[in-house]
XYZ file of C-alpha atoms in Angstrom:
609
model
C 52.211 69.456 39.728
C 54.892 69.685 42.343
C 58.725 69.377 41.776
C 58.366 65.373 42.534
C 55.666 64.677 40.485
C 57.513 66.419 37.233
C 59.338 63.626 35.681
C 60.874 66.336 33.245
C 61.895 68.489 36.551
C 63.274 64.972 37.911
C 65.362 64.467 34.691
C 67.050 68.093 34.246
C 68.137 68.207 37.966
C 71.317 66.299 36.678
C 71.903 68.530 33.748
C 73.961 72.166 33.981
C 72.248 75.164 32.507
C 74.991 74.634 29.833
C 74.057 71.844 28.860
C 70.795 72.749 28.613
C 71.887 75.706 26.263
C 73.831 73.168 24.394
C 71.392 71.139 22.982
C 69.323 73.933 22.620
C 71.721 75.116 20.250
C 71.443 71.813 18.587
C 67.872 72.770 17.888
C 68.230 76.321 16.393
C 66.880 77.600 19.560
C 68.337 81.453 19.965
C 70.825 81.945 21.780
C 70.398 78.592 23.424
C 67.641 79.679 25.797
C 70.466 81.627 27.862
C 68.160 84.557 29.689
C 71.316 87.288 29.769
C 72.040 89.706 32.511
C 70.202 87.043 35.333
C 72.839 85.649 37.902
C 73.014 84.380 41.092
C 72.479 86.501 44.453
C 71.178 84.709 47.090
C 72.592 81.875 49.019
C 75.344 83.399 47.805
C 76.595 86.146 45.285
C 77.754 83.668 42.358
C 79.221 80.592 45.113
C 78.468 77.127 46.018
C 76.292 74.496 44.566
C 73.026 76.638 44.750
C 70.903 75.570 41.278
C 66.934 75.563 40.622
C 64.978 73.387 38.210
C 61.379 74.359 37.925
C 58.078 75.330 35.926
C 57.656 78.936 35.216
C 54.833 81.103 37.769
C 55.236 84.549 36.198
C 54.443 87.634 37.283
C 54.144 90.836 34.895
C 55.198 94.017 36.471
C 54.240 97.624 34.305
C 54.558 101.094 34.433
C 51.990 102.983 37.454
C 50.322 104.734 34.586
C 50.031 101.860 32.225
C 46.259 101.394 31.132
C 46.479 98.051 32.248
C 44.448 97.077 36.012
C 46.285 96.013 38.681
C 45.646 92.575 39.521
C 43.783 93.185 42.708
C 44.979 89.508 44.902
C 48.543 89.186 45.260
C 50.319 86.983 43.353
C 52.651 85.697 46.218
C 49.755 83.449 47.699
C 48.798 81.743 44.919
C 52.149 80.085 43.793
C 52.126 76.342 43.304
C 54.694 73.702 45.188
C 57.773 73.045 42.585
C 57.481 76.089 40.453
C 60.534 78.859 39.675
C 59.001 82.362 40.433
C 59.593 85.093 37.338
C 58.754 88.543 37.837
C 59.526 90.662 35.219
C 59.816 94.227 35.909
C 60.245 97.006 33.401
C 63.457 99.415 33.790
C 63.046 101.535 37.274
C 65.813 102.183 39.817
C 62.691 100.831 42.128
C 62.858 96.613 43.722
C 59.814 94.922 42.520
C 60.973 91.611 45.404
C 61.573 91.798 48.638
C 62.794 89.149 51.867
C 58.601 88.977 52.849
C 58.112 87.809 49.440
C 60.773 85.039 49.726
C 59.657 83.968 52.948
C 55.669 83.590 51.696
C 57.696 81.559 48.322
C 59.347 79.339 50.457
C 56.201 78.304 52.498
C 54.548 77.550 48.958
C 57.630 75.526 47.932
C 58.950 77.247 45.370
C 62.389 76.319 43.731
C 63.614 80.318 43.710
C 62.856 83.177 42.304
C 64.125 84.983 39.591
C 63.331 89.028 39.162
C 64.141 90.445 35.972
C 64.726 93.758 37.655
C 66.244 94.608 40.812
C 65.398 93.318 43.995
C 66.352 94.492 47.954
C 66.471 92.900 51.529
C 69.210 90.601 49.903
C 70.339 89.110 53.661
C 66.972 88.134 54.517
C 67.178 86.343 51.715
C 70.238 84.930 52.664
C 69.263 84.310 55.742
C 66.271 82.172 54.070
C 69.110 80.416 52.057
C 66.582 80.732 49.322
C 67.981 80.941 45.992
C 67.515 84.433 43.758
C 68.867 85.385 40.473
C 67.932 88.996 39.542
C 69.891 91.781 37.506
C 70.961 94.209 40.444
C 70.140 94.980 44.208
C 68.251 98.439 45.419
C 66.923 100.306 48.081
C 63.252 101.632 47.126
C 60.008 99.441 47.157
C 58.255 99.308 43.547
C 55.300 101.594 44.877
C 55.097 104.597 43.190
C 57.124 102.790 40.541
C 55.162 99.884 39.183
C 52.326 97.793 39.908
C 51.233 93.780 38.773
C 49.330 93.641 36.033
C 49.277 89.778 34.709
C 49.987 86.705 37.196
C 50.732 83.383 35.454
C 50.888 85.306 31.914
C 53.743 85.414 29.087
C 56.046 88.079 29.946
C 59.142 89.347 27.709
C 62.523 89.608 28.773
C 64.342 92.865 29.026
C 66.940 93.181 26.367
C 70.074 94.092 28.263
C 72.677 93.407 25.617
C 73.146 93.792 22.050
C 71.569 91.252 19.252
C 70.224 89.448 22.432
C 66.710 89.234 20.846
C 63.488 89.265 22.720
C 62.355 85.545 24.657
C 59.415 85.287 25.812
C 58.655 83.171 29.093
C 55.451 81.375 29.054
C 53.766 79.895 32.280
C 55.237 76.006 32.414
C 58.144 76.318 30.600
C 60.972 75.088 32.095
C 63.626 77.621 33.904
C 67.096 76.216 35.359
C 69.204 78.443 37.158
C 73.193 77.993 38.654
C 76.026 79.709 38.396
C 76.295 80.260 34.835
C 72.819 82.330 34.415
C 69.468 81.304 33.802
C 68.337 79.481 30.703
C 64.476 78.513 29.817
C 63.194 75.487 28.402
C 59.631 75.832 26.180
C 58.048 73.082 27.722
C 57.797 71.575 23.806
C 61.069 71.193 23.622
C 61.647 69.738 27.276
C 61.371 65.892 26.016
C 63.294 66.156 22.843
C 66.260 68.447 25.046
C 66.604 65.734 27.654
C 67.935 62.539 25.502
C 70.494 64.606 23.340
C 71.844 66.378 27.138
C 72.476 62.256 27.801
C 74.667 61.722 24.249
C 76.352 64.735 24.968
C 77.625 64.299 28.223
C 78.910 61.084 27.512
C 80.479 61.620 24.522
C 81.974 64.707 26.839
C 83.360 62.478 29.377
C 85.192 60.436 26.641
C 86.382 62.966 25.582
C 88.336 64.292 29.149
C 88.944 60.830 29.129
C 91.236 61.035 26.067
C 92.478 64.182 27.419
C 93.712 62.832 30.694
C 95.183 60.090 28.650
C 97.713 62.373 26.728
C 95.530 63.194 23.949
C 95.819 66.894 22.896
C 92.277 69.027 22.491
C 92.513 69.001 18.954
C 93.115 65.032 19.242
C 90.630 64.282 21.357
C 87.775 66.686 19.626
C 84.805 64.639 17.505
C 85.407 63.609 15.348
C 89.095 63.726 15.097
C 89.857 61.776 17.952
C 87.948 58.987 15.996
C 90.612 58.164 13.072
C 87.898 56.117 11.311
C 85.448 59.042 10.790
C 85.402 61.911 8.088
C 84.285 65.058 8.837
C 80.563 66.051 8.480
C 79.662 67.894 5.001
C 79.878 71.712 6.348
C 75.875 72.218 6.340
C 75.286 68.972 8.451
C 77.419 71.452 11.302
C 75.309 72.120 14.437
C 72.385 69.386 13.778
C 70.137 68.618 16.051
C 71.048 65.104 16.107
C 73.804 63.545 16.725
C 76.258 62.033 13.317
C 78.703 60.283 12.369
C 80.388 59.577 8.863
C 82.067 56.438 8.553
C 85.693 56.509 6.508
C 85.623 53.140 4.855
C 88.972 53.366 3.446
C 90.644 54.188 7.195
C 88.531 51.201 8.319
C 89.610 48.618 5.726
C 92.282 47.595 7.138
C 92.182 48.338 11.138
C 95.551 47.078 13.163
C 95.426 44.792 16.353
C 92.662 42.328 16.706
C 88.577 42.369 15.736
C 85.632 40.270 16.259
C 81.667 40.658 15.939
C 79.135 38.611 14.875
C 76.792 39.104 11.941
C 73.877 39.628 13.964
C 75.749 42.707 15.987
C 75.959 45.888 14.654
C 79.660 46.752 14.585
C 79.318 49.285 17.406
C 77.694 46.567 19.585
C 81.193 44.773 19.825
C 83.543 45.253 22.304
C 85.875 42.376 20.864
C 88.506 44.757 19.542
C 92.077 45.880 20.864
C 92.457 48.904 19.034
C 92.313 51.707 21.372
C 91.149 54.091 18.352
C 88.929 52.310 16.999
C 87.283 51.307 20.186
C 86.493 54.479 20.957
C 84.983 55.268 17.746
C 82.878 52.180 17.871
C 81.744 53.779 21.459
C 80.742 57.430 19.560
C 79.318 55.275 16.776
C 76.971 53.781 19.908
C 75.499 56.811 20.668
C 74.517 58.374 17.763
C 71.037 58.876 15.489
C 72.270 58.775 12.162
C 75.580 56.522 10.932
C 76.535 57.446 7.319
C 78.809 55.160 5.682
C 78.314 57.600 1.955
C 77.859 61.034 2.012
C 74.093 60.875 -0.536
C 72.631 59.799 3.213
C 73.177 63.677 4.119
C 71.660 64.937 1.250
C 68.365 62.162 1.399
C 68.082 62.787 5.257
C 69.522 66.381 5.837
C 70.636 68.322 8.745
C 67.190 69.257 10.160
C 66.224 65.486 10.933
C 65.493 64.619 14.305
C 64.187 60.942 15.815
C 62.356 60.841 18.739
C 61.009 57.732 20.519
C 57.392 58.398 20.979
C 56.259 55.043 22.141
C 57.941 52.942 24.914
C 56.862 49.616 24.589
C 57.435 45.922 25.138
C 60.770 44.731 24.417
C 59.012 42.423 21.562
C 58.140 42.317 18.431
C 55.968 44.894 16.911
C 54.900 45.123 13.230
C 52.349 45.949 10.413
C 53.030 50.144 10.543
C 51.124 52.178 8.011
C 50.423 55.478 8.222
C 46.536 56.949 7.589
C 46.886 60.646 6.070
C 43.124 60.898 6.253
C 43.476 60.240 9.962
C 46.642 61.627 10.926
C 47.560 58.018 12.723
C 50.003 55.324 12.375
C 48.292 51.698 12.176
C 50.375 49.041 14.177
C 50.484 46.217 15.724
C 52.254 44.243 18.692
C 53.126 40.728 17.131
C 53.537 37.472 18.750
C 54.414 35.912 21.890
C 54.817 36.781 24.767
C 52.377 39.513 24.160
C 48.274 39.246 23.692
C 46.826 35.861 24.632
C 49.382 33.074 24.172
C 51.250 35.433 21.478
C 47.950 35.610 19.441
C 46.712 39.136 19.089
C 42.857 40.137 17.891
C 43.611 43.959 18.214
C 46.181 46.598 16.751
C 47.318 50.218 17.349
C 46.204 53.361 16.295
C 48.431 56.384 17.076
C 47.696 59.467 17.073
C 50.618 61.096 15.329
C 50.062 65.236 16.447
C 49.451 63.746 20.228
C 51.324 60.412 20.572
C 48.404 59.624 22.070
C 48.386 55.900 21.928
C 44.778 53.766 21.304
C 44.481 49.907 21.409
C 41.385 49.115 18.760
C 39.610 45.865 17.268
C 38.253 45.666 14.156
C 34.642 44.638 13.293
C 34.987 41.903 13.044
C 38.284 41.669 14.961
C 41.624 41.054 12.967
C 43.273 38.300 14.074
C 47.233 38.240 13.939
C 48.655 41.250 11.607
C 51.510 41.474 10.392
C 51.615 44.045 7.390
C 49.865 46.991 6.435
C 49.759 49.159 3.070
C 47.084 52.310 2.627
C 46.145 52.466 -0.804
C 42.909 54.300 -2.600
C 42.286 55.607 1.469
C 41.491 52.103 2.701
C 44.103 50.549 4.750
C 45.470 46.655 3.476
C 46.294 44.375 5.676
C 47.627 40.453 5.881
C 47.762 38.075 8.617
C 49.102 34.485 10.167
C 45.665 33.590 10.924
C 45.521 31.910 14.213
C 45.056 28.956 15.931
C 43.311 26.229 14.209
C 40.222 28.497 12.960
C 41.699 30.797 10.601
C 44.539 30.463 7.856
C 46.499 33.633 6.464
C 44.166 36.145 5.420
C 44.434 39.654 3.697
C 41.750 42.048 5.002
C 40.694 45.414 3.880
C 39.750 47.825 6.930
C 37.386 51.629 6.726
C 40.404 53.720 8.846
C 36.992 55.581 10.228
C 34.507 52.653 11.043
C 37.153 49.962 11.209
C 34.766 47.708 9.586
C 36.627 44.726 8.261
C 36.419 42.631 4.284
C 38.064 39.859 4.215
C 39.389 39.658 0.763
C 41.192 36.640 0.078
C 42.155 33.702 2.717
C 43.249 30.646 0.250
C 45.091 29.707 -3.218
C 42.381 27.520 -4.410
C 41.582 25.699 -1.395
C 45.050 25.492 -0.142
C 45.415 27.741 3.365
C 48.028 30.208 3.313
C 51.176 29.630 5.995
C 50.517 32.809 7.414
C 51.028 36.055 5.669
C 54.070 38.282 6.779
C 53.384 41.392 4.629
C 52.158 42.853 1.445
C 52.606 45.528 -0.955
C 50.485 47.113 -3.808
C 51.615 48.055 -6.711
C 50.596 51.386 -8.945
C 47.428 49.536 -10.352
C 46.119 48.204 -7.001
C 47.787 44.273 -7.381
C 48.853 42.949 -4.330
C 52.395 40.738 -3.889
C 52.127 38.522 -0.590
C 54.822 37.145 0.996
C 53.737 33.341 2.984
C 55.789 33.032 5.831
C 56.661 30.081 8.418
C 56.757 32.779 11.256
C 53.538 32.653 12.311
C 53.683 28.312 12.150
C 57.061 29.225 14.025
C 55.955 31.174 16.917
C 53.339 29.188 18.156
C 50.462 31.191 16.579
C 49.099 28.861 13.997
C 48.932 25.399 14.998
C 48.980 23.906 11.467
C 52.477 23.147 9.406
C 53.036 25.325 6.504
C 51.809 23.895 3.847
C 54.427 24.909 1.368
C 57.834 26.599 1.383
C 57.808 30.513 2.012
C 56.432 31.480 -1.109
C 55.682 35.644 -3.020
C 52.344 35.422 -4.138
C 50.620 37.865 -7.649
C 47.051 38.976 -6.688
C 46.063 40.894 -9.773
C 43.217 43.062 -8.445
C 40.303 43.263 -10.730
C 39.987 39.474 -11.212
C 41.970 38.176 -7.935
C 43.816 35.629 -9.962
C 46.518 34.310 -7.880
C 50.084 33.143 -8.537
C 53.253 32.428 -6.688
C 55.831 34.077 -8.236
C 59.097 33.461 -5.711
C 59.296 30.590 -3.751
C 62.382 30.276 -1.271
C 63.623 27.241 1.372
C 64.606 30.113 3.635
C 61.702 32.777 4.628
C 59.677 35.287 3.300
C 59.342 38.564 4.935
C 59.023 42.194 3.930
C 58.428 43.220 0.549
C 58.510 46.582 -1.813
C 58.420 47.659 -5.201
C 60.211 50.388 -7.067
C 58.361 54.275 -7.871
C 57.816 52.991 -11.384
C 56.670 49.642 -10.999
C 58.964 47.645 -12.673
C 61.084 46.375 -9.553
C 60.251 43.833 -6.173
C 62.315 43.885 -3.919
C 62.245 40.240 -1.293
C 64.326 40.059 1.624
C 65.025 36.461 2.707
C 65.326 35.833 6.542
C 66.336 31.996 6.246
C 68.362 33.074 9.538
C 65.208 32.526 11.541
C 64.834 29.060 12.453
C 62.040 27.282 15.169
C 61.290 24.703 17.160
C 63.317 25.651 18.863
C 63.678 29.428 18.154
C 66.987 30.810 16.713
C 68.880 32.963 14.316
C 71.810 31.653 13.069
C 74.105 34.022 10.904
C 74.532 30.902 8.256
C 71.046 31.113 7.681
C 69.648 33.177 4.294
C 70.078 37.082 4.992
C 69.788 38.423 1.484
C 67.806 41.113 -0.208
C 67.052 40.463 -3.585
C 65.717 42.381 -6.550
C 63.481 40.856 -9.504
C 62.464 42.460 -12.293
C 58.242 42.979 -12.976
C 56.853 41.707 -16.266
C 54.161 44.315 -17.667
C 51.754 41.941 -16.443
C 53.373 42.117 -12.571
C 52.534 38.580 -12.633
C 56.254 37.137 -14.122
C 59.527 38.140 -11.711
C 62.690 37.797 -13.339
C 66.560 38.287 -13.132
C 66.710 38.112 -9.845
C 70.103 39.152 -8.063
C 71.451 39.306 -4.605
C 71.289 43.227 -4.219
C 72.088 43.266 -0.452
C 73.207 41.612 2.494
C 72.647 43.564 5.496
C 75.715 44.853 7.907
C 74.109 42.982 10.309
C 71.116 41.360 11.696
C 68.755 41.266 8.960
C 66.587 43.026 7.043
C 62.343 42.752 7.732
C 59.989 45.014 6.601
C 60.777 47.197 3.282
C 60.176 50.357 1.916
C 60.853 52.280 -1.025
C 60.909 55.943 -0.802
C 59.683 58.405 -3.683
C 63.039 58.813 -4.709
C 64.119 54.949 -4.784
C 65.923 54.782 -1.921
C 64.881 51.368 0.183
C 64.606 51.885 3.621
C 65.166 47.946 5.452
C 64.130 47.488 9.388
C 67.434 46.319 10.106
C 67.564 45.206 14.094
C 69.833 48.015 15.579
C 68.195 50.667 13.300
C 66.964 50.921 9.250
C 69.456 51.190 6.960
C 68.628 52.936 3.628
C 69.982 51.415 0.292
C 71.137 52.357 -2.746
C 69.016 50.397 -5.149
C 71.389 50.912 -8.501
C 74.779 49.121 -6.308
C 73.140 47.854 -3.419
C 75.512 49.711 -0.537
C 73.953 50.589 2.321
C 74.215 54.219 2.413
C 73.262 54.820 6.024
C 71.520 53.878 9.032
C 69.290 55.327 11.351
C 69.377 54.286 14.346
C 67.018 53.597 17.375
C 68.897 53.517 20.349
C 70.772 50.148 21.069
C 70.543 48.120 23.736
C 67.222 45.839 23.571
C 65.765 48.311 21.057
C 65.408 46.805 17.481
C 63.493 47.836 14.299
C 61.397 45.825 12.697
C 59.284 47.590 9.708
C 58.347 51.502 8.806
C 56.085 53.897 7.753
C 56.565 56.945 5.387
C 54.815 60.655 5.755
C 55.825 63.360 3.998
C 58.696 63.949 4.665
C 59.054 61.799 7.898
C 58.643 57.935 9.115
C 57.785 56.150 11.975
C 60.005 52.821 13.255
C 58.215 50.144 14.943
C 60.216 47.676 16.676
C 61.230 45.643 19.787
C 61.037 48.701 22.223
C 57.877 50.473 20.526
C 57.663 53.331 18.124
C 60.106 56.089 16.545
C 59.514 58.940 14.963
C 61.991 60.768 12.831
C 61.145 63.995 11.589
C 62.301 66.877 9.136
C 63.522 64.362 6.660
C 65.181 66.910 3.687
C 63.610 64.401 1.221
C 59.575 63.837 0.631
C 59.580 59.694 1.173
C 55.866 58.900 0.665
C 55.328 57.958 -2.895
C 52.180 58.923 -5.181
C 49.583 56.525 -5.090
């Protein structure tokens, strides 16, 4: 693939090798990928603007009486268009490159060349204005010296300097040379590098910004040029993400003037005169994790990572579960303008190891989704129904034949509205919550026939009971790790006909308690209202914690006093999430936008049945 074609090549031509070595950092990579003791000879000896960006052809230099054959074609002919030559040479006074070699690179296309080792004929290379890095100049050809054994094969560096450790450069990683040295990219890492280079670099130029403005260093450093941040716990130093801790108390009472709607997160706003606080609402903007009380850093940890695996359409996507038998995430795009006139007959399955993205139907073909729970190794799911034909339904799916039950698709004659989502409880019962949305977007053609209503499913008999009924609208819905808790957000800020939010509308999250039965809900309380936006699908992690889809990211609540304790984010912008999906110890984020995956999570989130 040649330099053009190489959208990662494309992308890191704007970065520095620094700040390639800074997010590597970020990462735990050693020594931030920095290959010591290689620097610039050739335009010129450490001058100009001279900087290569390419995919690793390597070439493995040895001893003359090494046991290993010399490669009998030579390796100069055979280099592709794009790539960043490596030879690596072992120690000899002896140059294993020379100005022919250069000139035959150059015809190939090649970025530059970088000999670990010495190389001579340095003004032809000049001359070519071809770029070289290398560790010294000499005099003497390699013959008699060393010969190739391995083309296009992973090679070690030398270790020139102390506690340098040993990398190894593998064919197609990434190399980047300038004036600072050489640093390689693995190529696993190129994707995840690229976004947190971006963060950096802006929060970088706020930073000289602040500077230049009469700010001192220590003023204008992160976070304490923000005055409404705290410091990050010492082991959340060097994450690979980016952070940022809210102070509540230096934010209770802000000077100047402030303005932001409920349905914008508070970094979204630029309605504020504060100069302080405006910039910290800018940081706040480009972060992955917001923590407004410090137990987020201990649930999440410093390891965590999120990564946007899926670019979709900016619209609506729901219904994520996650298939350990499978190693895939179940989802679905929802709605219009999507599928045919907003009504969908297929879903997602992702393959979580490959991101490797297939569109499936069911047999027969699932009309509509719009939540998913895997219980017993059989995945749930509920739907609007669609059309005229077909009323809310909840369906159970084979993950390996995708053949499709229907299981229940009416309250004693009565259609459904159109389900929104489900959960299942430790003995296999099933709450549903009946949503307008479905009647609301177009998808169903008949009216709801009651108000957004929680429906009791008790398994074994499929006796059937509303047990919440609300003039707002139903939506997600989760219970607690023992049972004995629902929790029912209420998004009564979505109106139709026509389509709006409106902040006055019904944005709570409430918790009931479960009878023994877990057909009675009782004392019910407001436990939440969301920062902003509202909150869709629900989750409850092993440890309690209730993880909401929460527009500019999912915020995870304390379930005892109801503050949010953090947020993870998913980007800003158009990007919004909708619902999740717990692993292990990581979820997935589907959402206006497509899908996020956040990894490394300190705390093990899926629960135990």
């Amino acid at each position: 693939m040649s330099e053009s074609q190489d959208p990662i090549v494309g992308a890191l031509q704007q970065y520095s090798t620094c700040d390639v070595s800074d997010a590597l950092c970020k990462l735990k990579h050693p020594h931030g990928g920095f290959l010591p003791g290689l620097t610039l000879w050739s335009p010129q000896r450490q001058e100009g603007a001279t900087k290569i960006v390419g995919p690793a052809y390597t070439v493995k230099y040895a001893p003359l009486d090494d046991s290993a054959p010399k490669v009998a074609s030579h390796y100069i002919d055979s280099i592709p268009e794009g790539a960043a030559v490596f030879i690596s040479s072992p120690p000899t006074p002896n140059a294993v490159y020379g100005g022919l070699m250069s000139t035959r690179a150059q015809a190939s296309k090649a970025v530059g060349s970088i000999i670990d080792g010495r190389f001579r004929d340095l003004q032809e290379h000049r001359d070519l204005n071809y770029p070289v890095f290398a560790r010294d100049v000499g005099t003497a050809p390699p013959y008699g010296a060393a010969k190739v054994v391995g083309v296009n094969v992973p090679v070690q560096l030398q270790a020139s300097e102390k506690n340098a450790g040993t990398a190894t450069i593998k064919p197609g990683d990434y190399l980047i040379g300038d004036l600072n040295g050489v640093v390689l990219l693995p190529r696993e890492l190129a994707e995840t590098v690229i976004p947190m280079m971006a963060k950096q670099n802006d929060a970088d130029a706020k930073m000289a910004e602040a500077i230049r403005g009469g700010m001192s260093f220590t003023e204008a450093s992160p976070p304490t040029m923000y005055n409404y941040l705290n410091p990050l716990p010492p082991f959340m130093n060097g994450t690979a993400a980016t952070w940022a801790y809210v102070s509540m108390a230096a934010l209770a009472a802000p000077p100047g003037q402030f303005n932001r709607s409920a349905l914008e997160a508070p970094w979204a706003t630029s309605d504020v005169s504060d100069t302080s606080l405006a910039q910290t609402l800018d940081y706040l903007n480009t972060t992955d994790f917001v923590a407004y009380d410090k137990r987020f850093f201990d649930i999440i940890g410093p390891d965590a990572a999120i990564k946007h695996v899926q670019n979709l359409a900016f619209q609506s996507h729901e219904a994520p579960c996650y298939i350990k038998d499978t190693n895939q995430l179940f989802f679905t795009e929802w709605g219009p303008p999507g599928g045919e006139n907003g009504t969908h007959p297929w879903q997602y399955l992702l393959d979580v190891e490959t991101n490797e993205l297939h569109n499936i139907t069911t047999d027969p073909p699932t009309f509509n989704a719009h939540g998913c729970v895997v219980y017993n190794r059989s995945i749930y799911i509920v739907t609007d129904g669609h059309g005229d034909e077909e009323s809310g339904q909840l369906v159970k799916v084979d993950p390996h034949s995708l053949k499709q039950e229907v299981l229940l698709n009416n309250y004693l004659v009565q259609p459904f509205a159109g389900f929104n989502d489900l959960e299942i409880d430790p003995r296999g019962n099933f709450y549903l919550t009946d949503s307008k949305s479905g009647w609301g977007r177009g998808i169903v053609s008949f009216t709801p026939p009651t108000n957004p209503t929680v429906y009791f499913v008790e398994r074994e008999t499929y006796h059937i009971k509303p047990v919440h009924i609300t003039n707002g609208n139903a939506n997600g819905v989760a219970i607690s790790p023992r049972g004995d808790v629902l929790y029912v957000p209420d998004t009564g800020v979505s109106s139709y006909y026509p389509v709006a939010k409106s902040p006055y509308g019904k944005r709570t999250l409430s918790a009931f308690d479960i009878s023994s039965s877990g057909a009675v809900l009782s004392n019910e309380r407001m436990l939440s209202n969301p920062i902003s936006y509202f909150y869709d699908g629900v989750r409850v992690s092993r440890n309690g914690w209730i993880f909401c889809g929460a527009g500019d990211g999912v915020d995870v609540i304390d379930p005892e006093s109801g503050f949010t304790l953090g947020t993870i984010r998913v980007g800003g912008g158009e990007n919004l999430a909708v619902s999740l999906a717990f692993g292990r110890n990581e979820l997935w984020i589907v959402g206006r936008g497509g899908v996020w995956h956040v990894k490394d999570v300190r705390e093990r989130l899926d629960r135990d049945w």
